[in-house]
mmCIF file of C-alpha atoms and ligand atoms in Angstrom:
data_model
loop_
_atom_site.group_PDB
_atom_site.id
_atom_site.type_symbol
_atom_site.label_atom_id
_atom_site.label_comp_id
_atom_site.label_asym_id
_atom_site.label_seq_id
_atom_site.Cartn_x
_atom_site.Cartn_y
_atom_site.Cartn_z
ATOM 1 C CA MET G 1 9.310 -7.299 34.469
ATOM 2 C CA SER G 2 8.236 -9.391 31.372
ATOM 3 C CA ASP G 3 11.192 -12.188 31.771
ATOM 4 C CA ILE G 4 9.912 -15.459 29.763
ATOM 5 C CA ARG G 5 10.841 -18.924 31.138
ATOM 6 C CA LEU G 6 9.989 -22.205 29.341
ATOM 7 C CA ASP G 7 10.210 -25.122 31.455
ATOM 8 C CA HIS G 8 10.712 -28.407 29.648
ATOM 9 C CA VAL G 9 8.370 -27.425 27.107
ATOM 10 C CA THR G 10 7.181 -29.574 24.319
ATOM 11 C CA LYS G 11 4.641 -29.340 21.667
ATOM 12 C CA ARG G 12 3.490 -32.156 19.814
ATOM 13 C CA PHE G 13 0.887 -31.447 16.437
ATOM 14 C CA GLY G 14 -0.529 -35.313 15.753
ATOM 15 C CA ASN G 15 2.729 -37.369 15.351
ATOM 16 C CA VAL G 16 4.815 -34.393 14.741
ATOM 17 C CA THR G 17 6.907 -33.363 17.661
ATOM 18 C CA ALA G 18 7.021 -29.327 17.088
ATOM 19 C CA LEU G 19 9.300 -28.438 19.998
ATOM 20 C CA ASN G 20 10.779 -31.057 22.079
ATOM 21 C CA ASP G 21 11.528 -30.431 25.712
ATOM 22 C CA VAL G 22 12.998 -26.942 25.392
ATOM 23 C CA SER G 23 13.925 -24.972 28.572
ATOM 24 C CA LEU G 24 15.135 -21.734 28.165
ATOM 25 C CA SER G 25 14.917 -18.241 30.324
ATOM 26 C CA ILE G 26 14.878 -15.122 29.163
ATOM 27 C CA LYS G 27 15.672 -12.281 30.958
ATOM 28 C CA ASN G 28 13.720 -8.957 31.181
ATOM 29 C CA GLY G 29 15.420 -6.605 28.378
ATOM 30 C CA GLU G 30 17.353 -9.388 26.394
ATOM 31 C CA PHE G 31 16.855 -9.588 22.861
ATOM 32 C CA VAL G 32 16.961 -13.106 22.516
ATOM 33 C CA VAL G 33 17.038 -14.338 18.085
ATOM 34 C CA LEU G 34 15.735 -17.598 17.122
ATOM 35 C CA LEU G 35 17.426 -19.346 14.270
ATOM 36 C CA GLY G 36 17.061 -22.713 12.222
ATOM 37 C CA PRO G 37 15.982 -24.337 9.597
ATOM 38 C CA THR G 38 11.824 -24.290 7.993
ATOM 39 C CA GLY G 39 10.130 -27.198 10.061
ATOM 40 C CA ALA G 40 13.034 -26.176 13.124
ATOM 41 C CA GLY G 41 9.938 -25.139 15.580
ATOM 42 C CA LYS G 42 10.601 -21.390 15.800
ATOM 43 C CA THR G 43 7.123 -20.245 14.812
ATOM 44 C CA THR G 44 5.903 -22.716 17.565
ATOM 45 C CA MET G 45 7.635 -21.505 19.976
ATOM 46 C CA LEU G 46 6.328 -17.677 19.217
ATOM 47 C CA ARG G 47 2.775 -19.001 19.696
ATOM 48 C CA LEU G 48 3.287 -20.837 22.593
ATOM 49 C CA VAL G 49 4.599 -17.670 24.672
ATOM 50 C CA ALA G 50 2.013 -15.630 22.681
ATOM 51 C CA GLY G 51 -0.718 -18.139 23.886
ATOM 52 C CA LEU G 52 -1.632 -19.002 20.661
ATOM 53 C CA GLU G 53 -1.092 -22.660 21.434
ATOM 54 C CA LYS G 54 -1.102 -24.783 24.416
ATOM 55 C CA PRO G 55 2.115 -27.017 25.537
ATOM 56 C CA SER G 56 1.563 -30.594 25.293
ATOM 57 C CA GLU G 57 3.966 -30.793 28.273
ATOM 58 C CA GLY G 58 5.688 -28.264 30.564
ATOM 59 C CA LYS G 59 5.187 -24.886 31.714
ATOM 60 C CA ILE G 60 5.549 -21.341 30.513
ATOM 61 C CA TYR G 61 6.332 -18.362 32.901
ATOM 62 C CA ILE G 62 6.018 -14.890 32.132
ATOM 63 C CA ALA G 63 7.170 -12.168 34.867
ATOM 64 C CA GLY G 64 7.010 -15.142 37.188
ATOM 65 C CA ARG G 65 3.917 -15.952 36.682
ATOM 66 C CA ASP G 66 2.553 -19.681 35.348
ATOM 67 C CA ALA G 67 1.074 -18.356 32.382
ATOM 68 C CA THR G 68 0.612 -21.571 30.725
ATOM 69 C CA SER G 69 -3.023 -21.242 30.663
ATOM 70 C CA GLU G 70 -3.507 -17.797 29.945
ATOM 71 C CA ALA G 71 -5.414 -16.586 27.449
ATOM 72 C CA PRO G 72 -2.913 -14.030 24.641
ATOM 73 C CA ALA G 73 -4.827 -10.744 25.688
ATOM 74 C CA MET G 74 -3.722 -11.681 29.678
ATOM 75 C CA ARG G 75 0.151 -12.087 28.248
ATOM 76 C CA ASP G 76 1.104 -8.445 27.641
ATOM 77 C CA VAL G 77 2.778 -9.512 24.343
ATOM 78 C CA SER G 78 2.416 -8.334 21.014
ATOM 79 C CA PHE G 79 3.359 -10.711 17.496
ATOM 80 C CA VAL G 80 4.317 -9.385 14.026
ATOM 81 C CA PHE G 81 3.333 -12.805 12.174
ATOM 82 C CA GLN G 82 5.177 -14.280 9.544
ATOM 83 C CA GLN G 83 2.184 -14.118 7.186
ATOM 84 C CA TYR G 84 1.395 -10.427 8.044
ATOM 85 C CA SER G 85 -2.263 -9.767 8.148
ATOM 86 C CA LEU G 86 -3.769 -6.160 8.246
ATOM 87 C CA TYR G 87 -7.354 -5.853 8.415
ATOM 88 C CA PRO G 88 -7.882 -4.970 4.481
ATOM 89 C CA HIS G 89 -11.035 -2.801 4.754
ATOM 90 C CA LEU G 90 -9.147 -0.170 7.265
ATOM 91 C CA SER G 91 -6.258 2.479 6.310
ATOM 92 C CA VAL G 92 -3.049 2.183 7.187
ATOM 93 C CA TYR G 93 -3.719 4.915 10.214
ATOM 94 C CA ASP G 94 -6.783 2.330 11.104
ATOM 95 C CA ASN G 95 -4.377 -0.377 10.649
ATOM 96 C CA LEU G 96 -1.956 1.352 13.518
ATOM 97 C CA ALA G 97 -4.903 2.602 15.502
ATOM 98 C CA PHE G 98 -6.765 -0.434 15.938
ATOM 99 C CA PRO G 99 -4.763 -1.860 18.929
ATOM 100 C CA LEU G 100 -5.101 1.401 20.971
ATOM 101 C CA ARG G 101 -8.815 1.074 20.148
ATOM 102 C CA ALA G 102 -9.569 -2.156 21.520
ATOM 103 C CA PRO G 103 -12.674 -2.257 23.997
ATOM 104 C CA GLY G 104 -11.639 -0.989 27.463
ATOM 105 C CA ARG G 105 -8.586 0.477 26.758
ATOM 106 C CA ASN G 106 -10.406 4.218 26.651
ATOM 107 C CA ILE G 107 -7.184 5.959 24.942
ATOM 108 C CA PRO G 108 -7.951 9.564 24.170
ATOM 109 C CA GLU G 109 -7.975 10.117 20.655
ATOM 110 C CA ASP G 110 -5.491 12.944 20.376
ATOM 111 C CA GLU G 111 -2.961 10.492 22.417
ATOM 112 C CA VAL G 112 -3.836 7.594 19.610
ATOM 113 C CA ASP G 113 -3.131 10.025 16.913
ATOM 114 C CA ARG G 114 0.090 11.278 18.125
ATOM 115 C CA ARG G 115 1.055 7.342 18.660
ATOM 116 C CA VAL G 116 0.029 6.367 15.315
ATOM 117 C CA ARG G 117 2.025 9.337 13.532
ATOM 118 C CA LYS G 118 5.309 8.771 15.686
ATOM 119 C CA VAL G 119 5.247 4.539 14.775
ATOM 120 C CA ALA G 120 4.667 5.560 11.148
ATOM 121 C CA GLU G 121 7.270 7.838 10.949
ATOM 122 C CA LEU G 122 9.426 4.703 12.592
ATOM 123 C CA VAL G 123 8.486 2.388 10.563
ATOM 124 C CA ARG G 124 8.635 4.528 6.895
ATOM 125 C CA ILE G 125 5.052 4.246 6.458
ATOM 126 C CA ALA G 126 3.476 7.908 7.269
ATOM 127 C CA HIS G 127 3.597 8.441 3.673
ATOM 128 C CA LYS G 128 1.122 5.759 3.109
ATOM 129 C CA ILE G 129 -0.963 6.639 5.896
ATOM 130 C CA LYS G 130 -3.969 7.029 4.147
ATOM 131 C CA ASN G 131 -4.118 4.319 1.736
ATOM 132 C CA SER G 132 -6.321 1.716 2.171
ATOM 133 C CA ALA G 133 -3.976 -1.939 3.107
ATOM 134 C CA THR G 134 -4.689 -3.372 0.074
ATOM 135 C CA ARG G 135 -3.073 -0.941 -1.651
ATOM 136 C CA LEU G 136 0.516 -1.515 -0.701
ATOM 137 C CA SER G 137 3.660 -3.279 -1.606
ATOM 138 C CA GLY G 138 4.537 -6.283 0.583
ATOM 139 C CA GLY G 139 7.644 -4.847 2.091
ATOM 140 C CA GLU G 140 4.830 -1.408 3.431
ATOM 141 C CA MET G 141 2.311 -3.934 4.470
ATOM 142 C CA GLN G 142 5.104 -5.581 6.370
ATOM 143 C CA ARG G 143 5.976 -2.391 7.964
ATOM 144 C CA VAL G 144 2.386 -1.950 9.285
ATOM 145 C CA ALA G 145 2.566 -5.096 10.799
ATOM 146 C CA ILE G 146 5.677 -3.728 12.692
ATOM 147 C CA GLY G 147 3.926 -0.544 13.787
ATOM 148 C CA ARG G 148 0.706 -2.506 15.074
ATOM 149 C CA ALA G 149 2.821 -4.455 17.033
ATOM 150 C CA LEU G 150 4.670 -1.193 18.174
ATOM 151 C CA VAL G 151 2.223 1.101 18.943
ATOM 152 C CA ARG G 152 0.852 -0.737 21.732
ATOM 153 C CA GLU G 153 3.677 -0.349 23.588
ATOM 154 C CA PRO G 154 4.037 -4.059 25.393
ATOM 155 C CA SER G 155 6.409 -5.543 27.473
ATOM 156 C CA ILE G 156 6.920 -8.465 25.389
ATOM 157 C CA TYR G 157 7.461 -8.652 21.253
ATOM 158 C CA LEU G 158 7.624 -11.827 19.488
ATOM 159 C CA MET G 159 8.663 -11.171 15.886
ATOM 160 C CA ASP G 160 8.461 -13.590 13.525
ATOM 161 C CA GLU G 161 10.546 -12.552 10.606
ATOM 162 C CA PRO G 162 9.572 -9.183 10.340
ATOM 163 C CA LEU G 163 11.951 -7.605 8.203
ATOM 164 C CA SER G 164 11.987 -10.625 5.280
ATOM 165 C CA SER G 165 10.236 -8.488 2.511
ATOM 166 C CA LEU G 166 12.214 -5.346 2.703
ATOM 167 C CA ASP G 167 15.102 -4.143 0.941
ATOM 168 C CA ALA G 168 18.880 -4.243 2.348
ATOM 169 C CA LYS G 169 18.811 -0.336 3.039
ATOM 170 C CA LEU G 170 15.012 -0.472 4.653
ATOM 171 C CA ARG G 171 15.667 -3.504 6.637
ATOM 172 C CA ALA G 172 18.945 -1.893 7.763
ATOM 173 C CA GLU G 173 17.160 1.265 8.915
ATOM 174 C CA LEU G 174 14.794 -0.772 10.609
ATOM 175 C CA ARG G 175 17.398 -2.991 12.300
ATOM 176 C CA ILE G 176 18.552 -0.090 14.134
ATOM 177 C CA GLU G 177 15.133 1.466 14.770
ATOM 178 C CA LEU G 178 13.657 -1.960 16.583
ATOM 179 C CA LYS G 179 17.381 -2.075 18.751
ATOM 180 C CA HIS G 180 16.716 1.571 20.027
ATOM 181 C CA ILE G 181 12.925 0.764 20.448
ATOM 182 C CA GLN G 182 14.244 -2.249 22.497
ATOM 183 C CA ALA G 183 17.051 -0.076 24.798
ATOM 184 C CA ASP G 184 14.296 2.671 24.905
ATOM 185 C CA LEU G 185 11.289 0.805 26.087
ATOM 186 C CA GLY G 186 13.480 -2.316 28.026
ATOM 187 C CA ALA G 187 11.215 -4.456 26.404
ATOM 188 C CA THR G 188 11.871 -8.050 25.651
ATOM 189 C CA PHE G 189 12.157 -9.742 22.330
ATOM 190 C CA LEU G 190 11.634 -12.900 20.852
ATOM 191 C CA TYR G 191 12.524 -12.722 17.128
ATOM 192 C CA VAL G 192 13.018 -15.475 14.454
ATOM 193 C CA THR G 193 14.939 -14.616 11.573
ATOM 194 C CA HIS G 194 16.934 -15.845 8.434
ATOM 195 C CA ASP G 195 19.312 -13.326 8.225
ATOM 196 C CA GLN G 196 22.594 -13.804 9.724
ATOM 197 C CA THR G 197 23.573 -9.951 9.831
ATOM 198 C CA GLU G 198 20.304 -9.573 12.207
ATOM 199 C CA ALA G 199 20.998 -12.354 14.592
ATOM 200 C CA MET G 200 24.393 -11.009 15.273
ATOM 201 C CA THR G 201 23.576 -7.539 15.484
ATOM 202 C CA MET G 202 20.244 -7.394 17.036
ATOM 203 C CA ALA G 203 21.110 -10.094 19.555
ATOM 204 C CA SER G 204 21.893 -10.549 23.049
ATOM 205 C CA ARG G 205 21.366 -14.204 22.328
ATOM 206 C CA ILE G 206 21.020 -16.584 19.870
ATOM 207 C CA GLY G 207 19.076 -20.190 20.347
ATOM 208 C CA ILE G 208 19.749 -22.362 17.760
ATOM 209 C CA LEU G 209 16.787 -24.770 17.038
ATOM 210 C CA GLU G 210 16.900 -28.044 15.050
ATOM 211 C CA ASN G 211 14.285 -30.569 14.500
ATOM 212 C CA GLY G 212 12.448 -29.307 17.742
ATOM 213 C CA ASN G 213 15.459 -29.365 19.944
ATOM 214 C CA LEU G 214 17.083 -25.952 21.231
ATOM 215 C CA VAL G 215 20.721 -26.863 20.468
ATOM 216 C CA GLN G 216 22.293 -24.278 21.778
ATOM 217 C CA ILE G 217 22.052 -20.588 23.328
ATOM 218 C CA GLY G 218 24.666 -18.269 23.666
ATOM 219 C CA THR G 219 25.622 -14.761 23.041
ATOM 220 C CA PRO G 220 26.661 -14.177 19.509
ATOM 221 C CA GLN G 221 29.814 -14.291 19.397
ATOM 222 C CA GLU G 222 29.735 -17.665 21.752
ATOM 223 C CA ILE G 223 27.760 -19.210 19.071
ATOM 224 C CA TYR G 224 29.859 -18.053 16.329
ATOM 225 C CA GLU G 225 33.438 -19.041 18.130
ATOM 226 C CA ASP G 226 32.477 -22.164 20.742
ATOM 227 C CA PRO G 227 29.623 -24.017 18.227
ATOM 228 C CA VAL G 228 28.348 -27.402 19.986
ATOM 229 C CA ASN G 229 28.088 -29.055 17.046
ATOM 230 C CA ALA G 230 28.978 -29.293 13.215
ATOM 231 C CA TYR G 231 25.307 -28.001 12.967
ATOM 232 C CA VAL G 232 25.507 -24.762 14.948
ATOM 233 C CA ALA G 233 29.079 -24.113 13.348
ATOM 234 C CA GLU G 234 27.716 -24.301 10.177
ATOM 235 C CA ARG G 235 24.450 -21.791 10.542
ATOM 236 C CA LEU G 236 26.505 -18.620 11.454
ATOM 237 C CA GLY G 237 29.482 -17.169 9.243
ATOM 238 C CA THR G 238 29.253 -16.693 5.280
ATOM 239 C CA PRO G 239 30.667 -17.972 3.370
ATOM 240 C CA ARG G 240 29.999 -20.773 5.289
ATOM 241 C CA ILE G 241 32.718 -22.637 7.858
ATOM 242 C CA ASN G 242 34.989 -24.714 5.665
ATOM 243 C CA MET G 243 34.496 -28.375 6.830
ATOM 244 C CA ILE G 244 37.285 -30.498 5.845
ATOM 245 C CA PRO G 245 37.889 -34.626 6.692
ATOM 246 C CA VAL G 246 40.361 -34.937 9.232
ATOM 247 C CA GLY G 247 44.017 -35.937 7.411
ATOM 248 C CA ALA G 248 43.041 -34.309 3.998
ATOM 249 C CA LEU G 249 45.258 -31.132 4.891
ATOM 250 C CA PRO G 250 47.836 -30.565 7.507
ATOM 251 C CA VAL G 251 46.196 -29.207 10.891
ATOM 252 C CA ASN G 252 47.828 -28.848 14.080
ATOM 253 C CA GLY G 253 46.822 -30.522 17.767
ATOM 254 C CA VAL G 254 44.147 -32.737 16.109
ATOM 255 C CA PRO G 255 42.907 -34.650 19.275
ATOM 256 C CA ASP G 256 41.831 -38.240 19.556
ATOM 257 C CA GLY G 257 37.990 -39.111 17.727
ATOM 258 C CA THR G 258 38.416 -36.055 14.964
ATOM 259 C CA VAL G 259 36.345 -37.174 11.999
ATOM 260 C CA THR G 260 36.003 -33.572 10.513
ATOM 261 C CA VAL G 261 37.985 -30.325 10.886
ATOM 262 C CA GLY G 262 36.409 -27.116 10.818
ATOM 263 C CA VAL G 263 37.730 -23.672 9.733
ATOM 264 C CA ARG G 264 36.217 -20.440 9.110
ATOM 265 C CA THR G 265 36.720 -18.455 6.002
ATOM 266 C CA GLU G 266 38.918 -15.801 7.712
ATOM 267 C CA HIS G 267 40.978 -18.159 9.274
ATOM 268 C CA VAL G 268 42.449 -19.417 5.715
ATOM 269 C CA GLU G 269 45.505 -17.720 5.227
ATOM 270 C CA VAL G 270 46.952 -18.151 1.634
ATOM 271 C CA LYS G 271 49.963 -16.811 0.550
ATOM 272 C CA ALA G 272 51.333 -16.626 -3.229
ATOM 273 C CA ALA G 273 53.593 -19.475 -4.215
ATOM 274 C CA ALA G 274 54.296 -20.188 -7.431
ATOM 275 C CA ASP G 275 54.965 -23.839 -6.259
ATOM 276 C CA GLY G 276 52.452 -24.160 -3.884
ATOM 277 C CA PRO G 277 49.765 -27.112 -3.289
ATOM 278 C CA ALA G 278 47.201 -24.894 -3.632
ATOM 279 C CA GLU G 279 45.640 -23.307 -6.699
ATOM 280 C CA ILE G 280 42.950 -20.270 -6.660
ATOM 281 C CA VAL G 281 39.891 -21.538 -9.011
ATOM 282 C CA MET G 282 37.531 -18.541 -8.408
ATOM 283 C CA VAL G 283 37.459 -15.209 -7.172
ATOM 284 C CA GLU G 284 34.051 -13.478 -5.724
ATOM 285 C CA HIS G 285 34.604 -9.817 -5.779
ATOM 286 C CA LEU G 286 32.078 -8.102 -3.061
ATOM 287 C CA GLY G 287 33.909 -4.506 -3.015
ATOM 288 C CA SER G 288 34.895 -4.358 0.585
ATOM 289 C CA GLU G 289 36.806 -8.002 0.007
ATOM 290 C CA ASN G 290 37.018 -10.704 -2.071
ATOM 291 C CA HIS G 291 36.085 -14.232 -1.690
ATOM 292 C CA LEU G 292 38.523 -16.499 -2.677
ATOM 293 C CA HIS G 293 37.902 -20.387 -3.650
ATOM 294 C CA VAL G 294 40.699 -22.615 -3.517
ATOM 295 C CA GLN G 295 41.715 -25.994 -4.188
ATOM 296 C CA CYS G 296 43.925 -28.244 -2.477
ATOM 297 C CA ASN G 297 44.734 -31.784 -2.281
ATOM 298 C CA GLY G 298 41.333 -32.528 -3.379
ATOM 299 C CA GLN G 299 39.579 -30.033 -1.246
ATOM 300 C CA HIS G 300 37.442 -27.117 -1.981
ATOM 301 C CA LEU G 301 38.153 -24.339 0.312
ATOM 302 C CA VAL G 302 36.487 -20.589 0.708
ATOM 303 C CA THR G 303 38.923 -17.764 2.057
ATOM 304 C CA LEU G 304 38.741 -13.842 2.439
ATOM 305 C CA ALA G 305 40.995 -11.760 0.816
ATOM 306 C CA PRO G 306 41.624 -7.862 1.021
ATOM 307 C CA PRO G 307 40.821 -6.310 -2.626
ATOM 308 C CA ALA G 308 44.225 -4.833 -2.688
ATOM 309 C CA GLU G 309 45.075 -8.976 -3.070
ATOM 310 C CA HIS G 310 44.971 -9.263 -7.015
ATOM 311 C CA TRP G 311 44.374 -12.654 -6.946
ATOM 312 C CA ARG G 312 43.528 -14.476 -10.366
ATOM 313 C CA PRO G 313 42.047 -17.984 -11.333
ATOM 314 C CA GLY G 314 45.091 -20.171 -11.754
ATOM 315 C CA ASN G 315 47.314 -18.337 -9.199
ATOM 316 C CA ARG G 316 49.233 -20.928 -7.062
ATOM 317 C CA ALA G 317 49.450 -20.437 -3.503
ATOM 318 C CA GLN G 318 50.241 -22.080 -0.056
ATOM 319 C CA VAL G 319 47.415 -22.409 1.934
ATOM 320 C CA ALA G 320 47.490 -22.157 5.664
ATOM 321 C CA LEU G 321 44.410 -23.281 8.691
ATOM 322 C CA LYS G 322 44.252 -21.315 11.614
ATOM 323 C CA ARG G 323 41.606 -21.786 15.052
ATOM 324 C CA PRO G 324 40.401 -25.199 13.375
ATOM 325 C CA LEU G 325 37.487 -26.669 15.156
ATOM 326 C CA PHE G 326 37.235 -30.377 15.453
ATOM 327 C CA PHE G 327 34.369 -32.625 15.242
ATOM 328 C CA ASP G 328 33.371 -36.038 15.771
ATOM 329 C CA LYS G 329 31.343 -39.177 13.984
ATOM 330 C CA GLY G 330 28.116 -37.620 15.341
ATOM 331 C CA GLY G 331 29.248 -34.039 14.222
ATOM 332 C CA ASN G 332 29.586 -32.740 18.126
ATOM 333 C CA ARG G 333 32.520 -30.678 18.814
ATOM 334 C CA ILE G 334 35.579 -32.143 20.958
ATOM 335 C CA ALA G 335 36.833 -29.616 23.563
ATOM 336 C CA THR G 336 40.475 -29.028 22.763
ATOM 337 C CA ARG G 337 41.013 -26.956 26.052
HETATM 338 N N1 ATP E 401 -0.566 -26.440 13.283
HETATM 339 C C1 ATP E 401 -0.045 -27.306 13.222
HETATM 340 N N2 ATP E 401 -0.687 -28.493 12.603
HETATM 341 C C2 ATP E 401 0.568 -29.480 12.279
HETATM 342 N N3 ATP E 401 1.777 -29.399 12.195
HETATM 343 C C3 ATP E 401 2.125 -28.339 12.410
HETATM 344 C C4 ATP E 401 1.598 -27.358 12.811
HETATM 345 N N4 ATP E 401 2.352 -26.124 12.973
HETATM 346 C C5 ATP E 401 3.175 -26.165 12.912
HETATM 347 N N5 ATP E 401 3.394 -27.772 12.811
HETATM 348 C C6 ATP E 401 4.808 -28.683 12.070
HETATM 349 O O1 ATP E 401 5.489 -28.198 13.293
HETATM 350 C C7 ATP E 401 6.877 -28.437 12.951
HETATM 351 C C8 ATP E 401 7.162 -26.799 13.289
HETATM 352 O O2 ATP E 401 6.768 -25.862 12.536
HETATM 353 P P1 ATP E 401 7.090 -24.316 12.514
HETATM 354 O O3 ATP E 401 5.781 -23.375 11.870
HETATM 355 O O4 ATP E 401 7.130 -23.783 14.136
HETATM 356 O O5 ATP E 401 8.478 -24.185 12.006
HETATM 357 P P2 ATP E 401 9.500 -22.814 11.680
HETATM 358 O O6 ATP E 401 10.500 -23.365 12.584
HETATM 359 O O7 ATP E 401 8.455 -21.255 11.968
HETATM 360 O O8 ATP E 401 9.800 -23.117 10.487
HETATM 361 P P3 ATP E 401 9.657 -21.612 9.001
HETATM 362 O O9 ATP E 401 11.250 -21.028 8.818
HETATM 363 O O10 ATP E 401 9.133 -23.004 7.859
HETATM 364 O O11 ATP E 401 8.621 -20.832 9.568
HETATM 365 C C9 ATP E 401 7.121 -28.388 11.457
HETATM 366 O O12 ATP E 401 6.994 -29.809 11.062
HETATM 367 C C10 ATP E 401 5.236 -28.027 11.047
HETATM 368 O O13 ATP E 401 5.013 -29.097 9.984
HETATM 369 MG MG1 MG E 402 7.915 -19.888 10.990
#
């Protein structure tokens, strides 16, 4: 078992509160992705679970036992750091083998060899296995760092933006590899990324951190469709959700107290109309879809359009806003159900 529970965890560094009264349960085998801007407390949360920091208040439970004061080595956790640090004097092979050769592990060398080579394949570094760690590109170093975390097969993986230095193709491949590994091992993942596709595709649940507070946690679909506030609504979705002052454009069923109306790009419908109130001001061609930038009643909206629709700047249109989300003065969502 490898479930993780944070119980009212606060972490202060001097007068900075990096995490503020965070409670969170991660079930065995779950893949939880943390999203949040720089300084939100993501790395701090991973370091607390790893045992590299101690909470100022609250407790951390791993597999049901109170691990708050346990040393990192006791926790059966492996960590891919945001600043991947390899042993520069060792080869790729020896970097990967290092965790397996730790004192007390007594893993036979042929078993070490088998696991190192398997992981090297997985993270696409087998062709550089004899290189010294300093003679690698940033993306290659990052892959070795991921490999070094995988080779031990612990029950909990903590990964801090592990794919950030990779190109889009490798990132997509490794995303799938990591999901397979997680499914095969039944391991628990706590994973930080700024990449929305990673968050949406890999997560069983996404946790949104803002200023040390866990603002919302839920499945990708819940976070996307049912954000608790404007901040969460704006964290997911590319292009970003349209935020419109109430009254600027016609919207049905606006509840009392609404200050801002949020409409996702896929819910802004445009129809060509020579005398329509809206004007297309820019078209971004992305291949499989286009982004239309639309000006209407002084509001700038972004919407999606299939490439078969040949929109040009200057075209006039009618606009309809579907499935609006309503936010109050404080940015909190107003329930409509
Ligand atoms: N060792 C430390 N000493 C003092 N302040 C720290 C320390 N570690 C983190 N902080 C502060 O705690 C807050 C949270 O930092 P953290 O590294 O957890 O952010 P993050 O969400 O990982 O950001 P990023 O996306 O930039 O990596 C920040 O204000 C940071 O300056
Ligand atoms: Mg960080």
